[in-house]
Coordinates of C-alpha atoms in Angstrom, one line a residue:
M1 CA 36.3 -26.4 -5.8
D2 CA 34.7 -24.6 -2.8
F3 CA 30.9 -24.4 -2.7
D4 CA 30.8 -23.0 0.9
W5 CA 29.4 -19.6 1.7
T6 CA 31.7 -16.8 3.0
E7 CA 31.4 -15.3 6.5
E8 CA 29.9 -12.2 4.8
D9 CA 27.3 -14.4 3.1
R10 CA 26.4 -16.2 6.4
A11 CA 26.0 -12.8 8.1
Y12 CA 23.8 -11.6 5.3
R13 CA 21.6 -14.7 5.6
A14 CA 21.4 -14.3 9.4
R15 CA 20.3 -10.7 8.9
I16 CA 17.4 -11.7 6.6
R17 CA 16.2 -14.4 9.0
E18 CA 16.3 -11.9 11.9
F19 CA 14.2 -9.5 9.7
L20 CA 11.7 -12.2 8.9
K21 CA 11.5 -13.2 12.6
K22 CA 10.7 -9.6 13.5
E23 CA 8.3 -8.6 10.6
L24 CA 6.3 -11.8 9.9
P25 CA 3.1 -11.9 12.1
S26 CA 2.1 -14.8 14.3
D27 CA -0.6 -15.8 11.8
W28 CA 1.7 -15.8 8.8
D29 CA 1.1 -19.5 8.1
E30 CA -2.6 -18.7 7.7
I31 CA -1.9 -15.6 5.5
S32 CA 0.5 -17.5 3.3
R33 CA -1.5 -20.7 3.2
H34 CA -2.8 -20.1 -0.3
G35 CA 0.2 -18.8 -2.1
P36 CA 1.7 -15.5 -3.4
G37 CA -1.3 -14.9 -5.7
S38 CA -3.9 -14.8 -2.9
R39 CA -5.6 -11.6 -2.0
E40 CA -4.4 -12.0 1.6
Q41 CA -0.7 -12.4 0.7
T42 CA -0.8 -9.6 -2.0
E43 CA -2.3 -7.2 0.5
F44 CA 0.4 -8.2 3.0
S45 CA 3.1 -7.7 0.5
L46 CA 2.1 -4.0 0.2
Q47 CA 2.9 -3.6 3.9
F48 CA 5.9 -5.9 4.0
C49 CA 7.9 -4.8 0.9
P50 CA 8.2 -1.1 1.9
K51 CA 9.8 -2.3 5.1
L52 CA 12.0 -4.6 3.2
A53 CA 13.0 -1.7 1.0
E54 CA 13.7 0.5 3.9
A55 CA 16.0 -2.1 5.3
G56 CA 17.8 -2.3 2.0
L57 CA 16.7 -5.8 1.3
L58 CA 14.2 -5.5 -1.6
V59 CA 16.5 -4.8 -4.6
P60 CA 20.1 -4.9 -3.2
H61 CA 21.5 -6.3 -6.4
W62 CA 20.0 -3.5 -8.6
P63 CA 22.2 -0.6 -9.7
Q64 CA 22.4 2.4 -7.3
E65 CA 21.2 4.6 -10.1
W66 CA 17.8 2.8 -9.8
G67 CA 17.6 2.5 -6.1
G68 CA 19.6 -0.7 -5.6
G69 CA 22.8 -1.2 -3.7
D70 CA 25.1 -2.7 -6.4
R71 CA 25.4 -5.8 -4.3
P72 CA 26.6 -9.1 -5.7
T73 CA 24.3 -11.4 -7.6
W74 CA 24.8 -14.1 -5.0
E75 CA 23.2 -11.9 -2.3
H76 CA 20.1 -11.7 -4.5
F77 CA 19.9 -15.5 -4.4
I78 CA 20.5 -15.8 -0.7
L79 CA 17.6 -13.3 -0.2
G80 CA 15.4 -15.3 -2.6
E81 CA 16.1 -18.6 -0.8
E82 CA 15.2 -17.2 2.6
L83 CA 12.0 -15.4 1.4
W84 CA 10.7 -18.3 -0.7
A85 CA 11.4 -20.8 2.1
A86 CA 9.4 -18.5 4.4
G87 CA 6.4 -18.5 2.0
E88 CA 7.4 -15.6 -0.2
P89 CA 6.1 -12.6 1.7
R90 CA 6.9 -10.4 -1.3
G91 CA 3.9 -11.9 -3.0
A92 CA 3.8 -11.0 -6.7
Q93 CA 6.4 -8.4 -6.2
Y94 CA 9.1 -11.1 -6.5
M95 CA 8.6 -10.8 -10.3
N96 CA 9.4 -7.0 -10.2
V97 CA 12.7 -7.8 -8.4
N98 CA 13.7 -10.8 -10.4
W99 CA 12.9 -9.9 -14.0
I100 CA 10.4 -7.1 -14.8
G101 CA 12.5 -4.4 -13.2
P102 CA 15.8 -5.6 -14.7
T103 CA 14.1 -5.9 -18.1
L104 CA 12.8 -2.3 -17.9
M105 CA 16.2 -1.1 -16.9
R106 CA 17.9 -2.8 -19.9
F107 CA 15.3 -2.2 -22.6
G108 CA 12.9 0.5 -21.5
T109 CA 12.9 4.1 -22.5
E110 CA 14.0 6.7 -20.0
E111 CA 10.3 7.7 -19.6
Q112 CA 9.3 4.1 -18.9
K113 CA 12.2 3.6 -16.4
R114 CA 11.3 6.8 -14.5
R115 CA 7.6 6.0 -14.5
F116 CA 7.7 2.4 -13.3
I117 CA 11.0 1.6 -11.5
P118 CA 10.7 3.9 -8.5
E119 CA 7.4 2.3 -7.3
M120 CA 9.0 -1.1 -7.7
V121 CA 12.0 0.0 -5.5
A122 CA 9.5 1.3 -2.9
G123 CA 7.7 -2.1 -2.8
K124 CA 4.4 -0.8 -4.0
A125 CA 3.9 -2.2 -7.5
I126 CA 1.9 -5.3 -8.4
W127 CA 2.3 -6.5 -12.0
C128 CA 1.1 -9.5 -14.0
Q129 CA 2.5 -11.1 -17.1
G130 CA 0.3 -11.6 -20.2
F131 CA 2.1 -14.5 -21.9
S132 CA 0.1 -17.8 -22.3
E133 CA -3.0 -18.0 -24.5
P134 CA -5.8 -20.6 -24.9
N135 CA -4.7 -21.9 -28.3
A136 CA -1.0 -21.4 -27.8
G137 CA -0.3 -22.5 -24.2
S138 CA 3.3 -21.8 -23.4
D139 CA 4.4 -21.7 -27.0
L140 CA 4.8 -17.9 -27.2
A141 CA 5.6 -18.0 -30.9
S142 CA 2.0 -19.1 -31.6
L143 CA 0.2 -16.4 -29.7
R144 CA -2.6 -14.6 -31.4
T145 CA -3.4 -11.5 -29.3
R146 CA -3.0 -8.7 -31.8
A147 CA -2.0 -5.0 -31.4
E148 CA -3.0 -2.9 -34.5
R149 CA -1.4 0.5 -34.9
D150 CA -4.0 3.3 -35.1
G151 CA -2.3 6.7 -35.4
D152 CA -0.4 7.3 -32.2
D153 CA -2.0 4.4 -30.4
Y154 CA -2.3 0.6 -30.6
V155 CA -5.6 -1.2 -30.3
I156 CA -5.3 -4.6 -28.6
N157 CA -7.6 -7.6 -29.0
G158 CA -7.1 -11.1 -27.6
T159 CA -7.2 -13.4 -24.7
K160 CA -4.6 -14.5 -22.2
I161 CA -4.9 -17.5 -19.8
W162 CA -3.2 -18.7 -16.6
T163 CA -2.4 -15.0 -15.9
S164 CA -1.0 -15.0 -12.4
Y165 CA -1.9 -12.0 -10.1
A166 CA -4.1 -10.3 -12.8
A167 CA -7.0 -9.6 -10.3
M168 CA -4.9 -7.2 -8.2
A169 CA -2.2 -6.1 -10.7
E170 CA -1.9 -2.4 -11.7
H171 CA 0.1 -3.2 -14.9
C172 CA 0.5 -6.1 -17.4
F173 CA 3.7 -7.0 -19.2
L174 CA 1.8 -8.1 -22.3
L175 CA 3.0 -9.9 -25.4
A176 CA 1.0 -9.3 -28.6
R177 CA 1.4 -9.5 -32.4
A178 CA 2.2 -6.2 -34.1
G179 CA 3.1 -5.3 -37.6
A180 CA 3.6 -7.7 -40.5
G181 CA 6.2 -10.0 -39.0
Q182 CA 5.5 -13.7 -38.7
G183 CA 6.2 -16.2 -35.9
K184 CA 8.7 -14.9 -33.3
A185 CA 9.5 -11.8 -35.5
G186 CA 5.9 -10.5 -35.2
I187 CA 5.8 -10.1 -31.4
A188 CA 5.9 -6.9 -29.5
I189 CA 5.8 -6.1 -25.8
F190 CA 3.4 -3.6 -24.2
I191 CA 3.1 -2.2 -20.7
V192 CA -0.7 -2.0 -20.2
P193 CA -2.4 -0.4 -17.2
M194 CA -5.0 -3.0 -16.0
S195 CA -7.5 -0.2 -15.4
T196 CA -7.7 0.5 -19.2
P197 CA -11.2 0.2 -20.6
G198 CA -11.8 -3.1 -22.4
I199 CA -9.9 -5.4 -20.0
E200 CA -11.8 -8.1 -18.2
V201 CA -10.3 -10.5 -15.6
R202 CA -11.9 -13.7 -14.6
S203 CA -10.5 -15.9 -11.9
I204 CA -9.9 -19.6 -12.7
P205 CA -10.7 -21.9 -9.7
S206 CA -7.9 -24.3 -9.1
L207 CA -5.9 -26.4 -6.6
I208 CA -2.9 -24.2 -6.7
G209 CA -3.9 -21.3 -4.5
H210 CA -6.5 -18.6 -4.2
G211 CA -6.4 -16.0 -7.0
D212 CA -3.3 -17.4 -8.6
I213 CA -4.5 -17.7 -12.1
H214 CA -7.0 -16.0 -14.4
E215 CA -8.3 -15.5 -17.9
T216 CA -7.8 -12.0 -19.1
F217 CA -9.7 -10.6 -22.1
F218 CA -8.6 -7.6 -24.1
T219 CA -11.4 -6.0 -26.3
D220 CA -10.4 -2.9 -28.2
V221 CA -8.0 -1.9 -25.5
R222 CA -6.3 1.3 -26.6
V223 CA -2.8 2.2 -25.4
P224 CA -0.4 4.8 -26.6
A225 CA 2.6 3.8 -28.8
A226 CA 4.8 4.9 -25.9
A227 CA 3.5 1.8 -24.0
R228 CA 5.5 -0.5 -26.3
L229 CA 8.7 -1.9 -24.8
G230 CA 11.3 -2.1 -27.5
E231 CA 10.6 -2.0 -31.2
E232 CA 8.1 -4.2 -33.1
G233 CA 9.8 -7.5 -33.9
E234 CA 12.4 -7.0 -31.1
A235 CA 10.4 -8.7 -28.4
W236 CA 11.9 -12.2 -28.7
S237 CA 15.3 -11.2 -27.6
I238 CA 13.8 -9.2 -24.7
I239 CA 11.6 -12.1 -23.7
N240 CA 14.6 -14.5 -23.7
Y241 CA 16.4 -12.1 -21.4
S242 CA 13.4 -11.9 -19.1
L243 CA 12.7 -15.7 -19.1
A244 CA 16.3 -16.6 -18.3
N245 CA 15.9 -14.6 -15.1
E246 CA 12.4 -15.9 -14.4
R247 CA 13.2 -19.6 -14.9
V248 CA 15.7 -19.7 -12.1
G249 CA 14.4 -16.7 -10.2
I250 CA 12.4 -18.7 -7.6
P251 CA 14.7 -20.9 -5.5
R252 CA 12.1 -23.6 -5.0
Y253 CA 14.7 -26.2 -4.0
E254 CA 15.2 -24.3 -0.7
L255 CA 11.6 -24.7 0.4
S256 CA 11.6 -28.3 -0.9
T257 CA 14.7 -29.1 1.1
R258 CA 13.3 -27.6 4.3
V259 CA 9.9 -29.4 3.8
L260 CA 11.7 -32.7 3.2
N261 CA 13.7 -32.2 6.4
D262 CA 10.5 -31.6 8.3
M263 CA 8.9 -34.7 6.8
V264 CA 11.9 -36.8 7.9
S265 CA 11.6 -35.3 11.4
E266 CA 7.9 -36.2 11.5
L267 CA 8.6 -39.8 10.4
K268 CA 11.3 -40.1 13.1
Q269 CA 8.9 -38.9 15.8
R270 CA 6.4 -41.5 14.7
G271 CA 9.1 -44.2 14.6
D272 CA 8.6 -44.8 10.9
F273 CA 12.0 -43.8 9.5
S274 CA 13.8 -47.0 10.2
D275 CA 12.5 -48.7 7.1
P276 CA 15.3 -48.8 4.5
V277 CA 12.9 -48.2 1.7
V278 CA 11.7 -44.9 3.3
Q279 CA 15.3 -43.9 3.9
A280 CA 16.2 -44.6 0.3
R281 CA 13.3 -42.6 -1.0
A282 CA 14.2 -39.7 1.3
G283 CA 17.8 -39.9 0.1
S284 CA 16.6 -39.7 -3.5
A285 CA 14.5 -36.7 -2.9
A286 CA 17.3 -35.0 -1.0
A287 CA 19.7 -35.7 -4.0
A288 CA 17.1 -34.2 -6.4
C289 CA 17.0 -31.0 -4.3
E290 CA 20.8 -30.7 -4.2
A291 CA 21.0 -31.4 -8.0
A292 CA 18.5 -28.6 -8.6
R293 CA 20.4 -26.3 -6.3
M294 CA 23.7 -26.9 -8.1
L295 CA 22.2 -26.4 -11.5
V296 CA 20.6 -23.1 -10.4
Y297 CA 23.9 -22.0 -8.8
R298 CA 25.6 -22.6 -12.1
T299 CA 23.3 -20.1 -13.8
V300 CA 23.8 -17.7 -10.9
D301 CA 27.5 -18.0 -11.3
M302 CA 27.2 -17.3 -15.1
K303 CA 25.1 -14.2 -14.4
A304 CA 27.6 -13.0 -11.8
R305 CA 30.4 -13.4 -14.3
G306 CA 28.4 -11.5 -17.0
D307 CA 27.9 -14.6 -19.2
I308 CA 24.8 -15.1 -21.3
V309 CA 22.5 -17.8 -19.8
G310 CA 20.9 -20.0 -22.4
A311 CA 19.8 -23.6 -22.1
E312 CA 21.4 -23.8 -18.7
A313 CA 18.4 -22.0 -17.3
S314 CA 16.0 -24.6 -18.8
M315 CA 18.1 -27.5 -17.4
A316 CA 18.0 -25.9 -14.0
R317 CA 14.2 -25.4 -14.3
V318 CA 13.6 -29.0 -15.1
A319 CA 15.8 -30.1 -12.2
V320 CA 13.8 -27.8 -9.9
I321 CA 10.5 -29.4 -11.1
E322 CA 11.8 -32.9 -10.5
A323 CA 13.0 -31.9 -7.0
D324 CA 9.6 -30.4 -6.1
H325 CA 7.8 -33.5 -7.3
A326 CA 10.2 -35.9 -5.6
V327 CA 9.6 -34.2 -2.2
T328 CA 5.8 -33.9 -2.4
D329 CA 5.6 -37.5 -3.8
F330 CA 7.6 -38.7 -0.8
G331 CA 5.3 -37.0 1.6
M332 CA 2.1 -38.2 -0.1
E333 CA 3.4 -41.8 0.0
F334 CA 4.7 -42.0 3.6
L335 CA 2.8 -39.2 5.4
P336 CA -0.6 -39.2 3.6
D337 CA -2.5 -38.1 6.7
A338 CA -0.4 -35.0 7.0
F339 CA -2.0 -33.7 3.8
N340 CA -5.4 -33.7 5.4
G341 CA -6.6 -31.0 7.8
R342 CA -4.6 -28.1 9.1
S343 CA -1.9 -29.8 11.1
H344 CA 0.9 -29.4 8.5
P345 CA 0.2 -26.2 6.5
A346 CA 3.8 -26.1 5.1
F347 CA 3.3 -29.6 3.6
L348 CA 0.1 -28.5 1.9
A349 CA 1.5 -25.2 0.7
H350 CA 4.5 -26.9 -0.8
H351 CA 2.3 -29.5 -2.4
E352 CA 0.2 -26.8 -4.1
R353 CA 3.3 -25.0 -5.3
A354 CA 4.7 -28.3 -6.7
I355 CA 1.6 -28.8 -8.8
V356 CA 2.3 -25.5 -10.7
T357 CA 6.1 -25.8 -10.9
G358 CA 5.9 -27.8 -14.2
I359 CA 3.5 -25.3 -15.8
A360 CA 4.6 -21.8 -14.8
A361 CA 7.5 -20.0 -16.5
G362 CA 7.2 -22.2 -19.5
A363 CA 5.9 -25.8 -19.2
A364 CA 8.3 -28.6 -18.5
E365 CA 7.8 -29.9 -22.0
I366 CA 8.8 -26.5 -23.4
Q367 CA 12.0 -26.6 -21.3
L368 CA 12.8 -30.1 -22.5
G369 CA 12.3 -28.9 -26.1
L370 CA 14.7 -26.0 -25.6
I371 CA 17.3 -28.3 -24.0
A372 CA 17.0 -30.7 -27.0
R373 CA 17.5 -27.9 -29.5
H374 CA 20.0 -25.6 -27.8
W375 CA 22.0 -28.0 -25.6
L376 CA 21.8 -31.4 -27.5
D377 CA 21.7 -29.7 -31.0
L378 CA 18.8 -31.9 -32.0
P379 CA 16.8 -30.7 -35.0
K380 CA 13.4 -29.3 -34.3
G381 CA 10.7 -32.1 -34.5
V382 CA 13.1 -35.0 -33.7
H383 CA 12.6 -34.7 -29.9

C-alpha cells in the first residue's frame, strides 16, 4: 500500500506554500494569535480569501458549475492542511468551503444556491452555525428552539450557545423545531440573516480565542418559508451529511505535528531532549498525530470514492482530539515556560485550539456514543 504523495500533489502543496509566503503579512502571528473567530482574523479573511479565489485556491474541489475547478478531493485536504498549519487565514470561511457550501449545493433550492454560493466562491461570506443550546449541549435531537409557521413565514424563538463567529456573521445555518414531529424528526434547517430584527448576540469570554463563541437569542424572529433548507423533518439526514464533512474538515493533526516538531527542536537547543522519558513522550505524541492523520485520510479516501462516511468520521474526530491533547500536554510538561509571555505564539495558539477540539463539531462524548452505536453495534444506553 502506497501512502506517498504524487509529484502533482507535491507541486500543488509547494504552490500553496509559495502563495502563503507572498500573501501573509509580516505581523501574521499577531493577527492570528487569537484564532479564526477573532475580529482581526475575520477582517483579514475578507482581504485574503478573494485573493485565494482569484488564484483558484479557495474552492478547487467544488464543481465548475458553482465556481470550483472539479479538482480531486485530496487537493482540498492538502489545501486544508497547509492553511490550518499556517493559522487558518480563511478565518470562519473555512466552514463555507468545507460543509456549508457543499450542503447548499446538494440540498438547497435553485434560488438558495444562486443567492448564497457566488459570494462564498468570491471569498466574501461569513456564516455561523446555530446548533448547540443551553439545555441540549451538543445533543441536537434535544434542541428546543422553535420555528412556528405563520402564513408564508416562520417565527423563531429560542437560544443558541457556543455559536462560533456569530458577532460578524451575515447568515446563520440554524436548526430549530418545526411542525409536529418529535425528536430528530421534528427538526428543520433555516438560513437566517443575522441582521433580522429579534436577534441578539452576546460574546462569551473564554480561553479559546477572542470572539470565538457567543450566546445568540432569537425573539420573534420572522423569516420567509423560502429560508427553510429542505423540508420539515428532513433536517437530520442533511445534518449528518454536513457534520460528516465538518468533523474531519479541519486537519488539526497537521498543526499538531508541526508544533510538536518545533517543541522537540526547542528542547534540543536547550539540551533537554536526551532524557529517554522526554523522547518516549514525544514519540507517543507523534504516533497520536500520525494515527489521527491516517484515520482522517481514510474518510477522505471514502469521500473520493463516493462512499458514504458514517462512524468513520467520529473515530477520526476522536483521534484528532487525542493528538491535539497529546502535543499540548507534552509541551506543558516539558516546556512550561514557553506558554508564558510572547516568545512562542504558535505554542499558545495551538494550546487554545486544543482546548476547544473536544467540544466543537460535537463533543468528544457525543462522538464516542456514535462510535458505540454505529461501529460497535452497542444498544443505546449501554455505553
